[in-house]
Protein backbone atom coordinates (compact mmCIF):
# COMPACT_ATOMS: atom_id res chain seq x y z
CA UNK A 1 0.00 0.00 0.00
CA UNK A 2 1.48 3.39 -0.88
CA UNK A 3 2.75 5.34 2.12
CA UNK A 4 0.26 8.11 1.33
CA UNK A 5 -2.64 5.90 2.40
CA UNK A 6 -1.18 5.85 5.91
CA UNK A 7 -0.71 9.61 6.09
CA UNK A 8 -2.62 11.24 8.93
CA UNK A 9 -5.31 13.77 8.14
CA UNK A 10 -2.89 16.33 9.60
CA UNK A 11 -0.26 15.39 7.01
CA UNK A 12 -2.80 15.26 4.18
CA UNK A 13 -3.92 18.80 5.05
CA UNK A 14 -0.35 20.05 4.92
CA UNK A 15 0.56 20.13 8.62
CA UNK A 16 0.06 23.14 10.88
CA UNK A 17 -0.30 25.56 7.96
CA UNK A 18 -3.00 23.38 6.41
CA UNK A 19 -4.92 23.06 9.66
CA UNK A 20 -4.69 26.85 10.08
CA UNK A 21 -6.22 27.31 6.59
CA UNK A 22 -8.96 24.77 7.40
CA UNK A 23 -9.90 26.62 10.62
CA UNK A 24 -9.77 30.00 8.88
CA UNK A 25 -12.06 28.82 6.07
CA UNK A 26 -14.49 27.30 8.59
CA UNK A 27 -14.57 30.44 10.76
CA UNK A 28 -15.07 32.69 7.73
CA UNK A 29 -17.95 30.47 6.63
CA UNK A 30 -19.54 30.84 10.07
CA UNK A 31 -19.00 34.62 9.93
CA UNK A 32 -20.22 35.31 6.39
CA UNK A 33 -23.02 32.88 5.50
CA UNK A 34 -26.71 32.95 6.33
CA UNK A 35 -26.62 29.33 7.48
CA UNK A 36 -23.72 30.16 9.79
CA UNK A 37 -25.55 32.96 11.60
CA UNK A 38 -26.90 30.90 14.55
CA UNK A 39 -23.45 29.36 15.03
CA UNK A 40 -21.85 32.82 14.92
CA UNK A 41 -24.32 34.22 17.47
CA UNK A 42 -23.53 31.38 19.88
CA UNK A 43 -19.81 32.03 19.55
CA UNK A 44 -20.28 35.77 20.10
CA UNK A 45 -22.23 34.97 23.26
CA UNK A 46 -19.20 32.94 24.40
CA UNK A 47 -15.54 33.81 23.99
CA UNK A 48 -15.81 35.19 20.45
CA UNK A 49 -14.37 34.18 17.09
CA UNK A 50 -10.72 35.07 17.79
CA UNK A 51 -10.80 32.64 20.70
CA UNK A 52 -12.59 30.03 18.56
CA UNK A 53 -9.93 30.35 15.84
CA UNK A 54 -7.15 29.76 18.37
CA UNK A 55 -8.74 26.87 20.24
CA UNK A 56 -10.11 25.15 17.15
CA UNK A 57 -6.61 25.19 15.70
CA UNK A 58 -5.27 23.65 18.92
CA UNK A 59 -8.08 21.07 18.98
CA UNK A 60 -8.05 20.06 15.30
CA UNK A 61 -4.26 19.77 15.32
CA UNK A 62 -4.58 16.87 17.79
CA UNK A 63 -7.79 15.43 16.36
CA UNK A 64 -6.20 15.12 12.93
CA UNK A 65 -3.09 13.37 14.22
CA UNK A 66 -0.72 16.29 14.81
CA UNK A 67 0.47 17.84 18.10
CA UNK A 68 -2.22 17.52 20.80
CA UNK A 69 -2.14 21.22 21.61
CA UNK A 70 -5.64 21.50 23.08
CA UNK A 71 -5.23 18.53 25.45
CA UNK A 72 -1.79 19.77 26.53
CA UNK A 73 -3.23 23.18 27.32
CA UNK A 74 -6.54 22.19 28.94
CA UNK A 75 -5.87 18.67 30.23
CA UNK A 76 -8.56 17.04 28.04
CA UNK A 77 -10.09 17.20 24.57
CA UNK A 78 -13.60 15.96 25.35
CA UNK A 79 -15.99 17.66 22.91
CA UNK A 80 -19.05 17.16 25.12
CA UNK A 81 -17.25 18.79 28.02
CA UNK A 82 -16.06 21.62 25.75
CA UNK A 83 -19.69 22.40 24.79
CA UNK A 84 -21.38 21.67 28.13
CA UNK A 85 -22.10 25.39 28.68
CA UNK A 86 -23.53 25.87 25.15
CA UNK A 87 -27.20 25.01 24.52
CA UNK A 88 -27.13 22.90 21.38
CA UNK A 89 -30.25 21.61 19.66
CA UNK A 90 -30.82 19.92 16.30
CA UNK A 91 -30.95 23.28 14.46
CA UNK A 92 -27.59 24.51 15.80
CA UNK A 93 -25.88 21.19 15.09
CA UNK A 94 -27.29 21.08 11.53
CA UNK A 95 -26.09 24.66 10.94
CA UNK A 96 -22.60 23.75 12.18
CA UNK A 97 -22.48 20.69 9.90
CA UNK A 98 -23.68 22.81 6.94
CA UNK A 99 -20.85 25.27 7.62
CA UNK A 100 -18.42 22.35 7.65
CA UNK A 101 -19.79 21.03 4.33
CA UNK A 102 -19.43 24.52 2.77
CA UNK A 103 -15.89 24.72 4.15
CA UNK A 104 -14.93 21.41 2.54
CA UNK A 105 -16.47 22.55 -0.77
CA UNK A 106 -14.15 25.56 -0.69
CA UNK A 107 -11.02 23.53 0.06
CA UNK A 108 -9.01 21.62 -2.49
CA UNK A 109 -8.85 18.28 -0.65
CA UNK A 110 -9.17 14.84 -2.24
CA UNK A 111 -12.81 13.68 -2.31
CA UNK A 112 -11.98 10.74 -0.01
CA UNK A 113 -10.60 13.07 2.65
CA UNK A 114 -13.70 15.30 2.50
CA UNK A 115 -15.90 12.22 2.88
CA UNK A 116 -13.82 10.93 5.79
CA UNK A 117 -14.07 14.29 7.56
CA UNK A 118 -17.87 14.54 7.18
CA UNK A 119 -18.29 10.88 8.21
CA UNK A 120 -16.41 11.68 11.42
CA UNK A 121 -17.93 15.09 12.16
CA UNK A 122 -21.57 14.10 11.64
CA UNK A 123 -21.93 11.63 14.55
CA UNK A 124 -19.50 13.66 16.70
CA UNK A 125 -21.60 16.82 16.29
CA UNK A 126 -24.90 14.96 16.84
CA UNK A 127 -23.57 13.68 20.18
CA UNK A 128 -23.37 17.31 21.32
CA UNK A 129 -27.14 17.85 21.26
CA UNK A 130 -27.90 18.64 24.89
CA UNK A 131 -31.39 20.09 24.81
C1 LIG B 1 -17.66 17.63 16.40
C2 LIG B 1 -17.83 18.83 16.18
C3 LIG B 1 -17.23 19.98 16.95
C4 LIG B 1 -15.95 20.23 17.30
C5 LIG B 1 -14.73 19.37 17.03
C6 LIG B 1 -15.93 21.50 18.01
C7 LIG B 1 -14.81 22.11 18.54
C8 LIG B 1 -14.83 23.23 19.34
C9 LIG B 1 -13.70 23.78 20.04
C10 LIG B 1 -12.32 23.17 20.04
C11 LIG B 1 -14.11 24.88 20.69
C12 LIG B 1 -13.27 25.81 21.57
C13 LIG B 1 -13.41 25.35 23.01
C14 LIG B 1 -12.68 26.22 24.02
O1 LIG B 1 -12.87 27.43 24.02
O2 LIG B 1 -11.93 25.66 24.84
C15 LIG B 1 -15.51 25.05 20.40
C16 LIG B 1 -16.28 26.07 20.87
C17 LIG B 1 -17.58 26.27 20.51
N1 LIG B 1 -18.35 25.45 19.73
FE1 LIG B 1 -17.80 23.73 18.90
N2 LIG B 1 -17.19 21.99 18.03
C18 LIG B 1 -18.01 21.08 17.41
C19 LIG B 1 -19.36 21.20 17.24
C20 LIG B 1 -20.10 22.30 17.54
C21 LIG B 1 -21.48 22.47 17.18
C22 LIG B 1 -22.34 21.43 16.47
C23 LIG B 1 -21.84 23.70 17.59
C24 LIG B 1 -23.18 24.30 17.35
C25 LIG B 1 -23.38 25.52 17.01
C26 LIG B 1 -20.68 24.30 18.24
C27 LIG B 1 -20.63 25.55 18.84
C28 LIG B 1 -19.59 26.03 19.57
C29 LIG B 1 -19.60 27.30 20.28
C30 LIG B 1 -20.75 28.27 20.36
C31 LIG B 1 -18.35 27.45 20.88
C32 LIG B 1 -17.84 28.63 21.69
C33 LIG B 1 -18.10 28.47 23.16
C34 LIG B 1 -17.59 29.67 23.95
O3 LIG B 1 -16.86 30.50 23.43
O4 LIG B 1 -17.94 29.79 25.13
N3 LIG B 1 -19.65 23.42 18.19
N4 LIG B 1 -15.93 24.03 19.57
mmCIF file of C-alpha atoms and ligand atoms in Angstrom:
data_model
loop_
_atom_site.group_PDB
_atom_site.id
_atom_site.type_symbol
_atom_site.label_atom_id
_atom_site.label_comp_id
_atom_site.label_asym_id
_atom_site.label_seq_id
_atom_site.Cartn_x
_atom_site.Cartn_y
_atom_site.Cartn_z
ATOM 1 C CA UNK A 1 0.000 0.000 0.000
ATOM 2 C CA UNK A 2 1.485 3.390 -0.877
ATOM 3 C CA UNK A 3 2.747 5.345 2.123
ATOM 4 C CA UNK A 4 0.260 8.111 1.328
ATOM 5 C CA UNK A 5 -2.640 5.903 2.398
ATOM 6 C CA UNK A 6 -1.180 5.848 5.907
ATOM 7 C CA UNK A 7 -0.714 9.605 6.086
ATOM 8 C CA UNK A 8 -2.622 11.237 8.931
ATOM 9 C CA UNK A 9 -5.309 13.773 8.136
ATOM 10 C CA UNK A 10 -2.895 16.331 9.599
ATOM 11 C CA UNK A 11 -0.264 15.391 7.010
ATOM 12 C CA UNK A 12 -2.803 15.257 4.178
ATOM 13 C CA UNK A 13 -3.919 18.798 5.055
ATOM 14 C CA UNK A 14 -0.346 20.053 4.916
ATOM 15 C CA UNK A 15 0.558 20.132 8.619
ATOM 16 C CA UNK A 16 0.056 23.142 10.880
ATOM 17 C CA UNK A 17 -0.304 25.560 7.957
ATOM 18 C CA UNK A 18 -3.002 23.384 6.406
ATOM 19 C CA UNK A 19 -4.923 23.058 9.665
ATOM 20 C CA UNK A 20 -4.689 26.850 10.075
ATOM 21 C CA UNK A 21 -6.218 27.311 6.592
ATOM 22 C CA UNK A 22 -8.958 24.766 7.404
ATOM 23 C CA UNK A 23 -9.902 26.619 10.616
ATOM 24 C CA UNK A 24 -9.767 30.004 8.876
ATOM 25 C CA UNK A 25 -12.060 28.816 6.069
ATOM 26 C CA UNK A 26 -14.489 27.304 8.592
ATOM 27 C CA UNK A 27 -14.569 30.439 10.758
ATOM 28 C CA UNK A 28 -15.068 32.691 7.727
ATOM 29 C CA UNK A 29 -17.947 30.466 6.626
ATOM 30 C CA UNK A 30 -19.539 30.844 10.073
ATOM 31 C CA UNK A 31 -19.001 34.616 9.925
ATOM 32 C CA UNK A 32 -20.216 35.312 6.393
ATOM 33 C CA UNK A 33 -23.019 32.885 5.497
ATOM 34 C CA UNK A 34 -26.710 32.948 6.327
ATOM 35 C CA UNK A 35 -26.623 29.330 7.480
ATOM 36 C CA UNK A 36 -23.717 30.157 9.787
ATOM 37 C CA UNK A 37 -25.550 32.956 11.605
ATOM 38 C CA UNK A 38 -26.899 30.899 14.547
ATOM 39 C CA UNK A 39 -23.449 29.358 15.027
ATOM 40 C CA UNK A 40 -21.853 32.822 14.915
ATOM 41 C CA UNK A 41 -24.316 34.224 17.466
ATOM 42 C CA UNK A 42 -23.533 31.382 19.880
ATOM 43 C CA UNK A 43 -19.809 32.027 19.546
ATOM 44 C CA UNK A 44 -20.277 35.771 20.095
ATOM 45 C CA UNK A 45 -22.229 34.970 23.262
ATOM 46 C CA UNK A 46 -19.205 32.945 24.401
ATOM 47 C CA UNK A 47 -15.537 33.811 23.991
ATOM 48 C CA UNK A 48 -15.813 35.188 20.450
ATOM 49 C CA UNK A 49 -14.368 34.178 17.094
ATOM 50 C CA UNK A 50 -10.720 35.071 17.788
ATOM 51 C CA UNK A 51 -10.805 32.636 20.704
ATOM 52 C CA UNK A 52 -12.588 30.026 18.562
ATOM 53 C CA UNK A 53 -9.926 30.348 15.841
ATOM 54 C CA UNK A 54 -7.146 29.763 18.371
ATOM 55 C CA UNK A 55 -8.741 26.869 20.239
ATOM 56 C CA UNK A 56 -10.105 25.149 17.155
ATOM 57 C CA UNK A 57 -6.613 25.193 15.697
ATOM 58 C CA UNK A 58 -5.274 23.647 18.925
ATOM 59 C CA UNK A 59 -8.080 21.072 18.975
ATOM 60 C CA UNK A 60 -8.048 20.055 15.297
ATOM 61 C CA UNK A 61 -4.255 19.768 15.319
ATOM 62 C CA UNK A 62 -4.576 16.872 17.793
ATOM 63 C CA UNK A 63 -7.794 15.428 16.364
ATOM 64 C CA UNK A 64 -6.201 15.115 12.927
ATOM 65 C CA UNK A 65 -3.092 13.366 14.224
ATOM 66 C CA UNK A 66 -0.721 16.290 14.807
ATOM 67 C CA UNK A 67 0.473 17.838 18.104
ATOM 68 C CA UNK A 68 -2.221 17.519 20.799
ATOM 69 C CA UNK A 69 -2.138 21.222 21.608
ATOM 70 C CA UNK A 70 -5.638 21.500 23.082
ATOM 71 C CA UNK A 71 -5.231 18.526 25.454
ATOM 72 C CA UNK A 72 -1.792 19.768 26.525
ATOM 73 C CA UNK A 73 -3.234 23.183 27.323
ATOM 74 C CA UNK A 74 -6.535 22.186 28.938
ATOM 75 C CA UNK A 75 -5.868 18.666 30.226
ATOM 76 C CA UNK A 76 -8.561 17.043 28.039
ATOM 77 C CA UNK A 77 -10.086 17.196 24.570
ATOM 78 C CA UNK A 78 -13.597 15.963 25.352
ATOM 79 C CA UNK A 79 -15.990 17.664 22.910
ATOM 80 C CA UNK A 80 -19.046 17.161 25.121
ATOM 81 C CA UNK A 81 -17.248 18.789 28.025
ATOM 82 C CA UNK A 82 -16.061 21.617 25.754
ATOM 83 C CA UNK A 83 -19.685 22.398 24.791
ATOM 84 C CA UNK A 84 -21.375 21.668 28.128
ATOM 85 C CA UNK A 85 -22.104 25.388 28.676
ATOM 86 C CA UNK A 86 -23.530 25.875 25.147
ATOM 87 C CA UNK A 87 -27.201 25.013 24.517
ATOM 88 C CA UNK A 88 -27.130 22.902 21.379
ATOM 89 C CA UNK A 89 -30.248 21.607 19.656
ATOM 90 C CA UNK A 90 -30.825 19.920 16.301
ATOM 91 C CA UNK A 91 -30.945 23.281 14.458
ATOM 92 C CA UNK A 92 -27.587 24.507 15.795
ATOM 93 C CA UNK A 93 -25.880 21.191 15.091
ATOM 94 C CA UNK A 94 -27.287 21.084 11.535
ATOM 95 C CA UNK A 95 -26.093 24.663 10.936
ATOM 96 C CA UNK A 96 -22.598 23.755 12.181
ATOM 97 C CA UNK A 97 -22.480 20.694 9.895
ATOM 98 C CA UNK A 98 -23.679 22.806 6.941
ATOM 99 C CA UNK A 99 -20.846 25.269 7.619
ATOM 100 C CA UNK A 100 -18.422 22.354 7.649
ATOM 101 C CA UNK A 101 -19.790 21.032 4.328
ATOM 102 C CA UNK A 102 -19.430 24.524 2.766
ATOM 103 C CA UNK A 103 -15.889 24.716 4.148
ATOM 104 C CA UNK A 104 -14.927 21.412 2.545
ATOM 105 C CA UNK A 105 -16.471 22.551 -0.767
ATOM 106 C CA UNK A 106 -14.149 25.559 -0.690
ATOM 107 C CA UNK A 107 -11.017 23.529 0.058
ATOM 108 C CA UNK A 108 -9.015 21.620 -2.494
ATOM 109 C CA UNK A 109 -8.846 18.280 -0.653
ATOM 110 C CA UNK A 110 -9.169 14.842 -2.238
ATOM 111 C CA UNK A 111 -12.811 13.675 -2.312
ATOM 112 C CA UNK A 112 -11.979 10.735 -0.015
ATOM 113 C CA UNK A 113 -10.602 13.068 2.651
ATOM 114 C CA UNK A 114 -13.702 15.296 2.496
ATOM 115 C CA UNK A 115 -15.904 12.225 2.879
ATOM 116 C CA UNK A 116 -13.817 10.928 5.786
ATOM 117 C CA UNK A 117 -14.074 14.285 7.562
ATOM 118 C CA UNK A 118 -17.868 14.543 7.183
ATOM 119 C CA UNK A 119 -18.288 10.879 8.212
ATOM 120 C CA UNK A 120 -16.409 11.681 11.423
ATOM 121 C CA UNK A 121 -17.928 15.092 12.157
ATOM 122 C CA UNK A 122 -21.568 14.099 11.640
ATOM 123 C CA UNK A 123 -21.926 11.626 14.555
ATOM 124 C CA UNK A 124 -19.497 13.659 16.701
ATOM 125 C CA UNK A 125 -21.599 16.815 16.289
ATOM 126 C CA UNK A 126 -24.900 14.960 16.843
ATOM 127 C CA UNK A 127 -23.570 13.677 20.178
ATOM 128 C CA UNK A 128 -23.368 17.306 21.318
ATOM 129 C CA UNK A 129 -27.145 17.846 21.261
ATOM 130 C CA UNK A 130 -27.903 18.642 24.887
ATOM 131 C CA UNK A 131 -31.390 20.086 24.808
HETATM 132 C C1 LIG B 1 -17.656 17.625 16.395
HETATM 133 C C2 LIG B 1 -17.828 18.832 16.177
HETATM 134 C C3 LIG B 1 -17.226 19.976 16.952
HETATM 135 C C4 LIG B 1 -15.945 20.225 17.304
HETATM 136 C C5 LIG B 1 -14.729 19.366 17.029
HETATM 137 C C6 LIG B 1 -15.927 21.497 18.005
HETATM 138 C C7 LIG B 1 -14.814 22.109 18.541
HETATM 139 C C8 LIG B 1 -14.827 23.226 19.339
HETATM 140 C C9 LIG B 1 -13.702 23.776 20.038
HETATM 141 C C10 LIG B 1 -12.320 23.175 20.037
HETATM 142 C C11 LIG B 1 -14.113 24.884 20.690
HETATM 143 C C12 LIG B 1 -13.267 25.807 21.573
HETATM 144 C C13 LIG B 1 -13.405 25.351 23.007
HETATM 145 C C14 LIG B 1 -12.682 26.216 24.018
HETATM 146 O O1 LIG B 1 -12.869 27.430 24.020
HETATM 147 O O2 LIG B 1 -11.929 25.658 24.836
HETATM 148 C C15 LIG B 1 -15.511 25.049 20.404
HETATM 149 C C16 LIG B 1 -16.280 26.070 20.875
HETATM 150 C C17 LIG B 1 -17.583 26.275 20.508
HETATM 151 N N1 LIG B 1 -18.350 25.452 19.729
HETATM 152 FE FE1 LIG B 1 -17.796 23.734 18.905
HETATM 153 N N2 LIG B 1 -17.194 21.994 18.032
HETATM 154 C C18 LIG B 1 -18.013 21.085 17.411
HETATM 155 C C19 LIG B 1 -19.364 21.199 17.239
HETATM 156 C C20 LIG B 1 -20.098 22.300 17.536
HETATM 157 C C21 LIG B 1 -21.477 22.473 17.176
HETATM 158 C C22 LIG B 1 -22.343 21.433 16.472
HETATM 159 C C23 LIG B 1 -21.838 23.696 17.591
HETATM 160 C C24 LIG B 1 -23.184 24.298 17.345
HETATM 161 C C25 LIG B 1 -23.384 25.520 17.010
HETATM 162 C C26 LIG B 1 -20.683 24.301 18.240
HETATM 163 C C27 LIG B 1 -20.634 25.547 18.842
HETATM 164 C C28 LIG B 1 -19.586 26.032 19.572
HETATM 165 C C29 LIG B 1 -19.602 27.295 20.284
HETATM 166 C C30 LIG B 1 -20.754 28.268 20.364
HETATM 167 C C31 LIG B 1 -18.351 27.447 20.877
HETATM 168 C C32 LIG B 1 -17.836 28.635 21.693
HETATM 169 C C33 LIG B 1 -18.101 28.473 23.165
HETATM 170 C C34 LIG B 1 -17.589 29.667 23.946
HETATM 171 O O3 LIG B 1 -16.858 30.498 23.425
HETATM 172 O O4 LIG B 1 -17.943 29.788 25.127
HETATM 173 N N3 LIG B 1 -19.651 23.421 18.188
HETATM 174 N N4 LIG B 1 -15.928 24.027 19.570
#
